[in-house]
Structure formats: structure tokens, C-alpha cells
Tab-separated table of C-alpha atoms in Angstrom:
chain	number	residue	atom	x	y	z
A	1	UNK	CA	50.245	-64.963	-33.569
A	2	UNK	CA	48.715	-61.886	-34.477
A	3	UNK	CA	47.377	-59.168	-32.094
A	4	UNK	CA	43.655	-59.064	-32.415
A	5	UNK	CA	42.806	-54.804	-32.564
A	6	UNK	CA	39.435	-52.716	-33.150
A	7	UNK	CA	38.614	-49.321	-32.771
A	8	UNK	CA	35.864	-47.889	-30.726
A	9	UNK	CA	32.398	-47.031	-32.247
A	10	UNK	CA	29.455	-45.524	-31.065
A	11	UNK	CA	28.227	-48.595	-30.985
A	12	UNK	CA	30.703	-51.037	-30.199
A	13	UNK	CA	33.902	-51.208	-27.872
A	14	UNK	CA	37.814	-50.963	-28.527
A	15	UNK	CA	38.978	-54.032	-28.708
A	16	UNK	CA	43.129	-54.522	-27.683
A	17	UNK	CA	44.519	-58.532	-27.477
A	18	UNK	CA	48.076	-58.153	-27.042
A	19	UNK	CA	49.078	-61.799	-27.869
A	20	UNK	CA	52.578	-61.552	-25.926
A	21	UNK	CA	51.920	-59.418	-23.562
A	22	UNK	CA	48.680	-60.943	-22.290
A	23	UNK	CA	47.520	-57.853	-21.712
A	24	UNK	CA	43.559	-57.723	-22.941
A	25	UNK	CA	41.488	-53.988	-23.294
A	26	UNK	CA	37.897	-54.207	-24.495
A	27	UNK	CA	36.558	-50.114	-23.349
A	28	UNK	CA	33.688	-48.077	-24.660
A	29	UNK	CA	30.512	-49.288	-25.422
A	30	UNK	CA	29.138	-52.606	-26.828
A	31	UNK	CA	25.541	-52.492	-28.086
A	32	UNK	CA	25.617	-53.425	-31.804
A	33	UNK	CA	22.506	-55.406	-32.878
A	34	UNK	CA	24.466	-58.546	-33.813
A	35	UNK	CA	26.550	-58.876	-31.184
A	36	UNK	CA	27.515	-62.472	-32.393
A	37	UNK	CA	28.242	-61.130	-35.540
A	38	UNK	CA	30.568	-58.537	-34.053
A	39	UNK	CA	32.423	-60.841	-31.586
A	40	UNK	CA	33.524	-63.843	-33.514
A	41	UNK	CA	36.246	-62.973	-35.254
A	42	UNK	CA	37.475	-62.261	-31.536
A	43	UNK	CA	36.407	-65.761	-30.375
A	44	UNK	CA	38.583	-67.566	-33.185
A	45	UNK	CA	41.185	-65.591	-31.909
A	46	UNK	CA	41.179	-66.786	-28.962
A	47	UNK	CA	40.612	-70.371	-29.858
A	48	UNK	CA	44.163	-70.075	-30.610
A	49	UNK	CA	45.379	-67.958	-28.051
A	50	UNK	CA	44.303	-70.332	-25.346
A	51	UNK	CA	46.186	-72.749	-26.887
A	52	UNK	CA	49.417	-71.274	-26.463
A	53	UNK	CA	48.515	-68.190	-23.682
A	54	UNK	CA	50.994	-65.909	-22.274
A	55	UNK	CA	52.514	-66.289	-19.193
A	56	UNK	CA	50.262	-63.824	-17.442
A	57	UNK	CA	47.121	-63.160	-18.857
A	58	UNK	CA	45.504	-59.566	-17.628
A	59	UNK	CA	41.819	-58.711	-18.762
A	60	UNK	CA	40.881	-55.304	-18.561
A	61	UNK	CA	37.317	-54.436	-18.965
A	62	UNK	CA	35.556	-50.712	-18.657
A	63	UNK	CA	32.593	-50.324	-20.715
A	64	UNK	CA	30.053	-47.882	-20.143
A	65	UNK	CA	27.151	-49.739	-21.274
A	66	UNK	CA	26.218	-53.375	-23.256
A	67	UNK	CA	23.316	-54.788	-24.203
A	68	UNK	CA	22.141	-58.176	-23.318
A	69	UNK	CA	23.139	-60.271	-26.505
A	70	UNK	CA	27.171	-58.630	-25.604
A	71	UNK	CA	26.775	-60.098	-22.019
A	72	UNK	CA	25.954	-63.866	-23.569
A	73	UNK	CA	29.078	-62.630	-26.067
A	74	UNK	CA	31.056	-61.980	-22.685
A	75	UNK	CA	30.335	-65.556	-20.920
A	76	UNK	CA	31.487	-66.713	-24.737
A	77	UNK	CA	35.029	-64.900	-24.141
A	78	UNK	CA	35.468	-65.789	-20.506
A	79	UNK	CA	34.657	-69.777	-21.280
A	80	UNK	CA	37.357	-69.849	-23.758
A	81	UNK	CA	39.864	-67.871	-21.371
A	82	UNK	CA	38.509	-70.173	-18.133
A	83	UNK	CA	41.112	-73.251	-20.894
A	84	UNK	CA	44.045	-70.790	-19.539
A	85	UNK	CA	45.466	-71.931	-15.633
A	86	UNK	CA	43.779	-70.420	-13.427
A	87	UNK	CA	46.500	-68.822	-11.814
A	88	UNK	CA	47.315	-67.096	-14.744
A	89	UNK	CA	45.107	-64.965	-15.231
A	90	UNK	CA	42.803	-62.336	-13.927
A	91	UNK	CA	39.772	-60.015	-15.198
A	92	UNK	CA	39.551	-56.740	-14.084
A	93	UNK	CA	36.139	-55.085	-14.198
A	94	UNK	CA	36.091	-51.245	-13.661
A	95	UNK	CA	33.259	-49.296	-12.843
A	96	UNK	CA	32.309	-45.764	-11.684
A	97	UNK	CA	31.583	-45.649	-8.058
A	98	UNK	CA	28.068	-44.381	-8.346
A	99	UNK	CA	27.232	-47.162	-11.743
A	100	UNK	CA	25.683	-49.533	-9.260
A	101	UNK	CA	23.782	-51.722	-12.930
A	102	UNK	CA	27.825	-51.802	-13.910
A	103	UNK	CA	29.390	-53.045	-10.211
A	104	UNK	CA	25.936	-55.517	-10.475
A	105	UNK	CA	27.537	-56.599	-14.064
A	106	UNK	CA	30.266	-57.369	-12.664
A	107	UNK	CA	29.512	-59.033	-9.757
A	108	UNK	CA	27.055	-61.433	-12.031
A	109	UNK	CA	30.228	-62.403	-14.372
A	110	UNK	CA	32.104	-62.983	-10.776
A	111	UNK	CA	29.304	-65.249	-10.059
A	112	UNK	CA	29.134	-67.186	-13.138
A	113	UNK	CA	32.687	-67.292	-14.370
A	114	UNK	CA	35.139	-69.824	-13.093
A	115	UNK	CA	37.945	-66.871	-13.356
A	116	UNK	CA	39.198	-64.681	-10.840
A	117	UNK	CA	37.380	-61.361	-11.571
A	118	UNK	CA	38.506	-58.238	-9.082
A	119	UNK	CA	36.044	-55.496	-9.137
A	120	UNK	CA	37.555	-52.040	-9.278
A	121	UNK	CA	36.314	-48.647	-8.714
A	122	UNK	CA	37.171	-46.084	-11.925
A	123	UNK	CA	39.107	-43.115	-10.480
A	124	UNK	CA	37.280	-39.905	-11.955
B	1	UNK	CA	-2.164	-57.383	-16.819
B	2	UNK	CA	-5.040	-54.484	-17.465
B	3	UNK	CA	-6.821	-55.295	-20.465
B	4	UNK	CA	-8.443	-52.282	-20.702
B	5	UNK	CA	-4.170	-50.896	-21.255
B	6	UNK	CA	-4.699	-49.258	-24.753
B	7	UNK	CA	-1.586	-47.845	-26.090
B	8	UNK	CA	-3.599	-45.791	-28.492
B	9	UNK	CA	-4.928	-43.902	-25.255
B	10	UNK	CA	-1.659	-43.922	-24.062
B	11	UNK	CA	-0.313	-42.351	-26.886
B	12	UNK	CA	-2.916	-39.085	-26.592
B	13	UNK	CA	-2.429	-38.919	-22.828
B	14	UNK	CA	1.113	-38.871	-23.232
B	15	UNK	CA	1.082	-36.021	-26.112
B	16	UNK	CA	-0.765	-34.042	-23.963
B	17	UNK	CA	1.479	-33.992	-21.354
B	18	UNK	CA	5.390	-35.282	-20.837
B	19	UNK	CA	6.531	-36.895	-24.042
B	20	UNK	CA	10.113	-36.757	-24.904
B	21	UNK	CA	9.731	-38.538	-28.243
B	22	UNK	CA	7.659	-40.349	-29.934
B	23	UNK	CA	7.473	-42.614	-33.744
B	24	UNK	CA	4.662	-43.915	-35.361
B	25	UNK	CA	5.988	-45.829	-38.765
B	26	UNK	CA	7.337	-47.939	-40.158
B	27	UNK	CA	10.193	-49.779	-38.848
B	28	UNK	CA	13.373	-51.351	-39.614
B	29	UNK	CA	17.261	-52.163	-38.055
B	30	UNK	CA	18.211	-48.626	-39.425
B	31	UNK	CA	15.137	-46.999	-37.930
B	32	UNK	CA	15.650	-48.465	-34.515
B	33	UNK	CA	19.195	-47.204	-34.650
B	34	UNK	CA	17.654	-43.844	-35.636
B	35	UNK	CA	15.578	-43.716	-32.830
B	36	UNK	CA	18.144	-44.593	-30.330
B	37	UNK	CA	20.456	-41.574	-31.661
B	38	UNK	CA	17.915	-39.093	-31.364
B	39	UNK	CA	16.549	-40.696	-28.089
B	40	UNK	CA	20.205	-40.498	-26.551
B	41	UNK	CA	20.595	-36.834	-28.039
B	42	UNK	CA	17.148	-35.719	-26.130
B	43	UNK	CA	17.841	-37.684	-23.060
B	44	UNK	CA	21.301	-35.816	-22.842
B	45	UNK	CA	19.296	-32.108	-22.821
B	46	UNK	CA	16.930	-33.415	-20.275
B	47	UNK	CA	18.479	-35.229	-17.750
B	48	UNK	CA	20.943	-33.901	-15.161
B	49	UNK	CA	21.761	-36.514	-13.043
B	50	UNK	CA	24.741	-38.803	-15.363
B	51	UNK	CA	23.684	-42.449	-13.689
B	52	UNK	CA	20.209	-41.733	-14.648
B	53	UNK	CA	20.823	-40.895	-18.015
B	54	UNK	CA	22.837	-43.922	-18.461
B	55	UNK	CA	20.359	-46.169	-17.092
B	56	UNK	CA	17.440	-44.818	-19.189
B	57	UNK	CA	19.812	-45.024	-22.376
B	58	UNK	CA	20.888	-48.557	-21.186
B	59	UNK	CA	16.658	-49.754	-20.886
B	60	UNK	CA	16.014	-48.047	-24.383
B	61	UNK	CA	18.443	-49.704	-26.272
B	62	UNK	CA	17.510	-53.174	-24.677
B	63	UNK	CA	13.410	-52.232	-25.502
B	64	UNK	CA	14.140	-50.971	-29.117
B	65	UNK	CA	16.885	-53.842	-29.743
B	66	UNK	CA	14.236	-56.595	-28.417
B	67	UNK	CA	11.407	-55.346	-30.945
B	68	UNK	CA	14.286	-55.791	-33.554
B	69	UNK	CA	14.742	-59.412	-32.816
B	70	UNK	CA	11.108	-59.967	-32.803
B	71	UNK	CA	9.821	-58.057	-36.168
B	72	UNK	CA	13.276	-60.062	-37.913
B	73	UNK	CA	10.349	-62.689	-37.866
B	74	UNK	CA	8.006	-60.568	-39.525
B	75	UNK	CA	7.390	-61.120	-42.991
B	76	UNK	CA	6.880	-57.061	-43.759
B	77	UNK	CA	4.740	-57.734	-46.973
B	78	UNK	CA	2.268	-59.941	-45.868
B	79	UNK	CA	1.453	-57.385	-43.199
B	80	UNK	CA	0.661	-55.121	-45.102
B	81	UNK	CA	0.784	-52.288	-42.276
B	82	UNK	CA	2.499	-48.621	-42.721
B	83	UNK	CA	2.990	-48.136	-38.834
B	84	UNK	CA	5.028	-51.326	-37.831
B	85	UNK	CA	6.003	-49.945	-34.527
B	86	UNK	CA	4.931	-47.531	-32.386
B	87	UNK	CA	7.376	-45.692	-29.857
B	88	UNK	CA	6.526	-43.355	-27.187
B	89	UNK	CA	9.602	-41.765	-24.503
B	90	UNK	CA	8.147	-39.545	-21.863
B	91	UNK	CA	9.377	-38.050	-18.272
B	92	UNK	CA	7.102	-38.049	-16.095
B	93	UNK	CA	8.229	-36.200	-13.029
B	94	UNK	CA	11.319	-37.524	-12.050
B	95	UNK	CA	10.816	-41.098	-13.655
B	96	UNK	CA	10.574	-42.116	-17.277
B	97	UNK	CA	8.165	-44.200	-19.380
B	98	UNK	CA	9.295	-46.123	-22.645
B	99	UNK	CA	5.542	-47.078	-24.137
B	100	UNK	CA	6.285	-49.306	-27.339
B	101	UNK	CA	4.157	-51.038	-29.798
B	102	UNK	CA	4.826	-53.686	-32.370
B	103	UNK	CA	3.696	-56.367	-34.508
B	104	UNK	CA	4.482	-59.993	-33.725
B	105	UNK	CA	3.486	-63.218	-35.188
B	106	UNK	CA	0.560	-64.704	-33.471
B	107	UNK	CA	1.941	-67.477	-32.777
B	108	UNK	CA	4.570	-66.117	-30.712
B	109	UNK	CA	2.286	-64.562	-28.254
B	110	UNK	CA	1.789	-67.254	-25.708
B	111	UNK	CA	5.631	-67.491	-25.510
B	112	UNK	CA	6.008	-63.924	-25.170
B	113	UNK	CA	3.345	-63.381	-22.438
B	114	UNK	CA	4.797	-66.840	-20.529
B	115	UNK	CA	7.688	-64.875	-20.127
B	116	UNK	CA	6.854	-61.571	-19.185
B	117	UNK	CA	4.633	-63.314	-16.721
B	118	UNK	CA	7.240	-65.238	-15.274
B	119	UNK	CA	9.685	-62.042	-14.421
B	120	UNK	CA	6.294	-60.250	-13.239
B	121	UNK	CA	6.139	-62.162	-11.007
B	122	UNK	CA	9.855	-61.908	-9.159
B	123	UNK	CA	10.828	-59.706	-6.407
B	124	UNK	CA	14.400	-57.754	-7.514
B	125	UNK	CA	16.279	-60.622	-6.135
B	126	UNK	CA	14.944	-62.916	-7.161
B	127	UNK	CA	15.050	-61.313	-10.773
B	128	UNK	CA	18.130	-60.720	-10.064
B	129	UNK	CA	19.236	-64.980	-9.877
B	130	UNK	CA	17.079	-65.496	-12.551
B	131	UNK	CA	19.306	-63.510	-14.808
B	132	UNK	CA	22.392	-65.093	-13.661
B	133	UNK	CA	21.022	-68.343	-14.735
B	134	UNK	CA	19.736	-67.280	-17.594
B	135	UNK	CA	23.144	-65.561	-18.998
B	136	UNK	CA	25.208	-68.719	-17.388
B	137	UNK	CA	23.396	-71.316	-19.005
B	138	UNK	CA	21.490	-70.054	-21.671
B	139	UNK	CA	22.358	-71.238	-25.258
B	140	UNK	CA	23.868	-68.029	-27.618
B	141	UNK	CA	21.469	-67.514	-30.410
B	142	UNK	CA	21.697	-65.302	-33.418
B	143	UNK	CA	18.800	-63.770	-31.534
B	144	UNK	CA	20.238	-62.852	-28.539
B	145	UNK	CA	17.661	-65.334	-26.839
B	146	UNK	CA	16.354	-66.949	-23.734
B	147	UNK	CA	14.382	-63.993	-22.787
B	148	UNK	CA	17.847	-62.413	-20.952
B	149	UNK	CA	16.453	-59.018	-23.078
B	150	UNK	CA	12.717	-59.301	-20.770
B	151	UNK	CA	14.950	-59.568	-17.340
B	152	UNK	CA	17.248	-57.132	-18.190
B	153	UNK	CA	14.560	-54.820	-19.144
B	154	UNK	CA	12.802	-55.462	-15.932
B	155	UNK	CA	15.488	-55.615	-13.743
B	156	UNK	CA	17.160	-52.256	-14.910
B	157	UNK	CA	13.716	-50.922	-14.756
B	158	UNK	CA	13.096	-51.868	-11.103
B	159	UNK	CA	8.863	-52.219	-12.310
B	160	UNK	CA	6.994	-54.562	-13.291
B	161	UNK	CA	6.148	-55.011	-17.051
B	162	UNK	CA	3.078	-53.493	-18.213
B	163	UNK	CA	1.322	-55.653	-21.556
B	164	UNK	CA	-1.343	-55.685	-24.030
B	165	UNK	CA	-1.995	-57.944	-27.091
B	166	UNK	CA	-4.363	-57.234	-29.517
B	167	UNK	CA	-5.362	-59.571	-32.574
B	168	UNK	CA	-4.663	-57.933	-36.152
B	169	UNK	CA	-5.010	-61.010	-37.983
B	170	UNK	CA	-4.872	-64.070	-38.134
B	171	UNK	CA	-1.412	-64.270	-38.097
B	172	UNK	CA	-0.093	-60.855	-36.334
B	173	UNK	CA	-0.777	-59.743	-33.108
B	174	UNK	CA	0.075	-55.870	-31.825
B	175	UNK	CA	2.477	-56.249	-28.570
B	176	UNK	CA	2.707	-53.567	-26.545
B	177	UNK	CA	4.638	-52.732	-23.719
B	178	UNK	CA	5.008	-50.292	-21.163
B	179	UNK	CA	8.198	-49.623	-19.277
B	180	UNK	CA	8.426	-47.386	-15.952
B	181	UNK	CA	11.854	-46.333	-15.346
B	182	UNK	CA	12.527	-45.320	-11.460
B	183	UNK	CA	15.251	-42.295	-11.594
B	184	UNK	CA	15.950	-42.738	-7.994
């Protein structure tokens, strides 16, 4: 399958699926107004990526802000990746070491998600 | 809440002394976006401290995106009002103050107030497992939904939500809202 790939905005995040490497990027910011909208061509991609993962699946995450309707669009992406094994795959949340609402963010996701999400501090 | 909380008195106290920004028109997705440009841009010259600015930006965007999702339902035309919103940024000190003011339909007021009751009425921890619930449960709407926007706002925040609602019509009501940003 394809590679799913956006580029940043000031308004929404770069978006990097590597389909056979496993290796998922989603940096910047994410605070469109539709963030449905925005995400679901991303959530039918991964519909069929789950379906036929990688081997290793490896989420990186580092935004520097998103609104509330991109956190509901986050649970929506980490639902459809909680179909891969979970020893397959892991989400890595970074954050700077003084964004205590970001490390919070995470820790909520860690909370709620049925994925192994490590929490890592962003080297300046 | 204060009913005597008139954000036409807020407006002139807040001219005369600490506003960042303010808007008085009409309003609109493109507007909003506007707003949060220029509001980012000023917020940027003011504030030293990078967490704070980024926390401030963070609450703005969640206020100005929430009055969005609320006018959507606002049929414009039968309105019939040139100032649809109303939105007032001021530093006060070290802390900030987002004052906003919008029409809603009537009908959604009880909802509204229900809700911003409800969070009111948390201690941070407590608002804290409310938006975990909210966000793991909740149902994705085209409207972002579930109130997640009103616990955000008020978490982030760290203060309690201050309210007014005043009748227009018989079918609008003016919402507004008054947000105290801690910067420390």
C-alpha cells in the first residue's frame, strides 16, 4: 500500500505513515476547525494498514499544540492502531520538559489508550 | 454566576486599561481564524516567558474555535445583528483575560449553562478525570462535541468560568464568557 504523507501548516501537523517501515510521524501543530474533516483520509488509511501492519509499528508524536476536536481525532487513530498486537507496537509522545498541558496530554492518552505509550522528554 | 457580569462594562473597563485586542463585528470561520493570527502575532511581542505564551495561544484557539461551533447553528439572517461576536484579550498583570461574546440560539442556553456549571463546580482533579472520560468515551461529532472544548478551556485555564446570558429575542440569546488565564 501506499504511504500516507502531508505537509505541515500553520494550522495542521506533518503527517508521515511509512507503510513498510512502520514508522509513523505526525509533528507541528493540529488545530484546524474541522479536525474530522482533516483526519479521515488518514483513518481510511489505516483501516487498511491494520489489516496487514508491519512487523514493528513505531508512533512518533511531537506536536506543539491541538485543539480539542484533534484529541477526539487522536483516540480515533489510536483505536484503529489498538487492532495491531500489542507487542508490536509503541507510541512515543515527546514533550518539552517545562510543557507540563503537553506531558498532561500525554499522560491522558496513556490513560485511555489500550497501547503502550512511553512519554519522552524533547532534547532542546 | 454574577448577574450583574455585563460584558459591555467589561469591555470599557478593559479599554481603559490592559487590552491586548479586541473585535466587535461581525463574525465568521475566516474571521475567527483572523483573530487567532493577529492574537498569536500580539501575544508573541508581549509575552516573555515561551510556556506561557503557548498556553494562552492554546486557551484562545479552544475559546474562539468553540464560538465557531456554536454560531454554525446560527441562522446569520434571521438575526439580523452587525456585531455577532464580541472579543476582548487583555493582560492584566502577569495573568490574561479572554472576555468573549456571542449569539446563541435560545434554546441552547440551558445546555450550555448545565455544562459550564458542571466543570464550575470541579476541583483541578477532578476536572482533570472528567476530561479523560469525556475524550475516552465521548462520541466524535462534526462538532467537536461533548463539551471536551468547556473542560479544556477550564482546565488549561486553572479558573473557574465566568457567564452571562442575556435575552435578544425570542430565539437568540448573547453568551458571554470570561476566561482568567493564570501565567504562573
Amino acid at each position: 500500500m501506499e504511504n500516507f504523507y502531508l505537509e505541515e501548516t500553520s494550522k495542521t501537523p506533518k503527517l508521515s505513515f511509512n507503510a513498510e517501515t512502520g514508522r509513523f510521524l505526525m509533528s507541528g501543530r493540529s488545530i484546524p476547525e474541522n479536525s474530522i474533516e482533516f483526519y479521515r483520509p488518514l483513518f481510511e488509511w489505516l483501516d487498511e494498514y491494520v489489516q496487514k501492519p508491519a512487523p514493528q509499528t513505531a508512533f512518533d508524536i511531537q506536536l506543539e499544540y491541538f485543539n480539542t476536536s484533534s484529541s477526539k481525532c487522536l483516540v480515533e487513530i489510536f483505536r484503529r492502531l489498538e487492532k495491531i498486537n500489542s507487542q508490536n507496537i509503541v507510541i512515543n509522545w515527546y514533550y518539552e520538559e517545562d510543557d507540563e498541558d503537553m506531558q498532561e496530554s500525554g499522560e491522558d492518552f496513556k490513560e485511555i489508550i489500550d497501547i503502550e505509550i512511553k512519554l519522552n522528554v524533547l532534547e532542546s | 454566576m454574577d448577574s450583574t457580569l455585563n460584558i459591555q462594562h467589561y469591555y470599557q473597563q478593559m479599554q481603559s486599561n490592559a487590552v491586548v485586542m479586541s473585535y466587535k463585528g461581525a463574525a465568521s470561520g475566516k474571521l475567527l481564524d483572523s483573530l487567532i493570527t493577529v492574537a498569536q502575532a500580539k501575544l508573541a511581542e508581549i509575552e516573555p516567558k515561551r510556556m506561557v505564551k503557548k498556553k494562552v495561544f492554546s486557551v484562545l484557539v479552544e475559546i474562539l474555535q468553540n464560538i465557531h461551533h456554536h454560531f454554525n447553528n446560527v441562522d446569520l439572517e434571521a438575526l439580523q445583528e452587525d456585531d455577532a461576536i464580541m472579543f476582548v484579550f487583555a493582560k492584566n498583570g502577569e495573568n490574561y483575560s479572554v472576555i468573549t461574546g456571542n449569539f446563541i440560539l435560545s434554546a441552547e442556553v440551558e445546555a450550555l449553562k448545565g455544562r459550564i456549571d458542571a466543570v464550575n463546580l470541579l476541583s483541578t482533579e477532578e476536572i482533570k478525570d472528567r476530561y479523560r472520560e469525556v475524550l475516552g468515551t465521548g462520541e466524535i461529532s462534526d462538532k467537536g462535541g461533548a463539551g471536551l472544548g468547556i473542560i479544556d478551556i477550564a482546565r488549561k485555564s486553572g479558573g473557574k468560568l465566568q457567564y452571562d446570558f442575556s435575552k435578544h429575542n425570542d430565539k437568540f440569546s448573547f453568551f458571554s464568557l470570561t476566561v482568567n488565564i493564570s501565567a504562573t
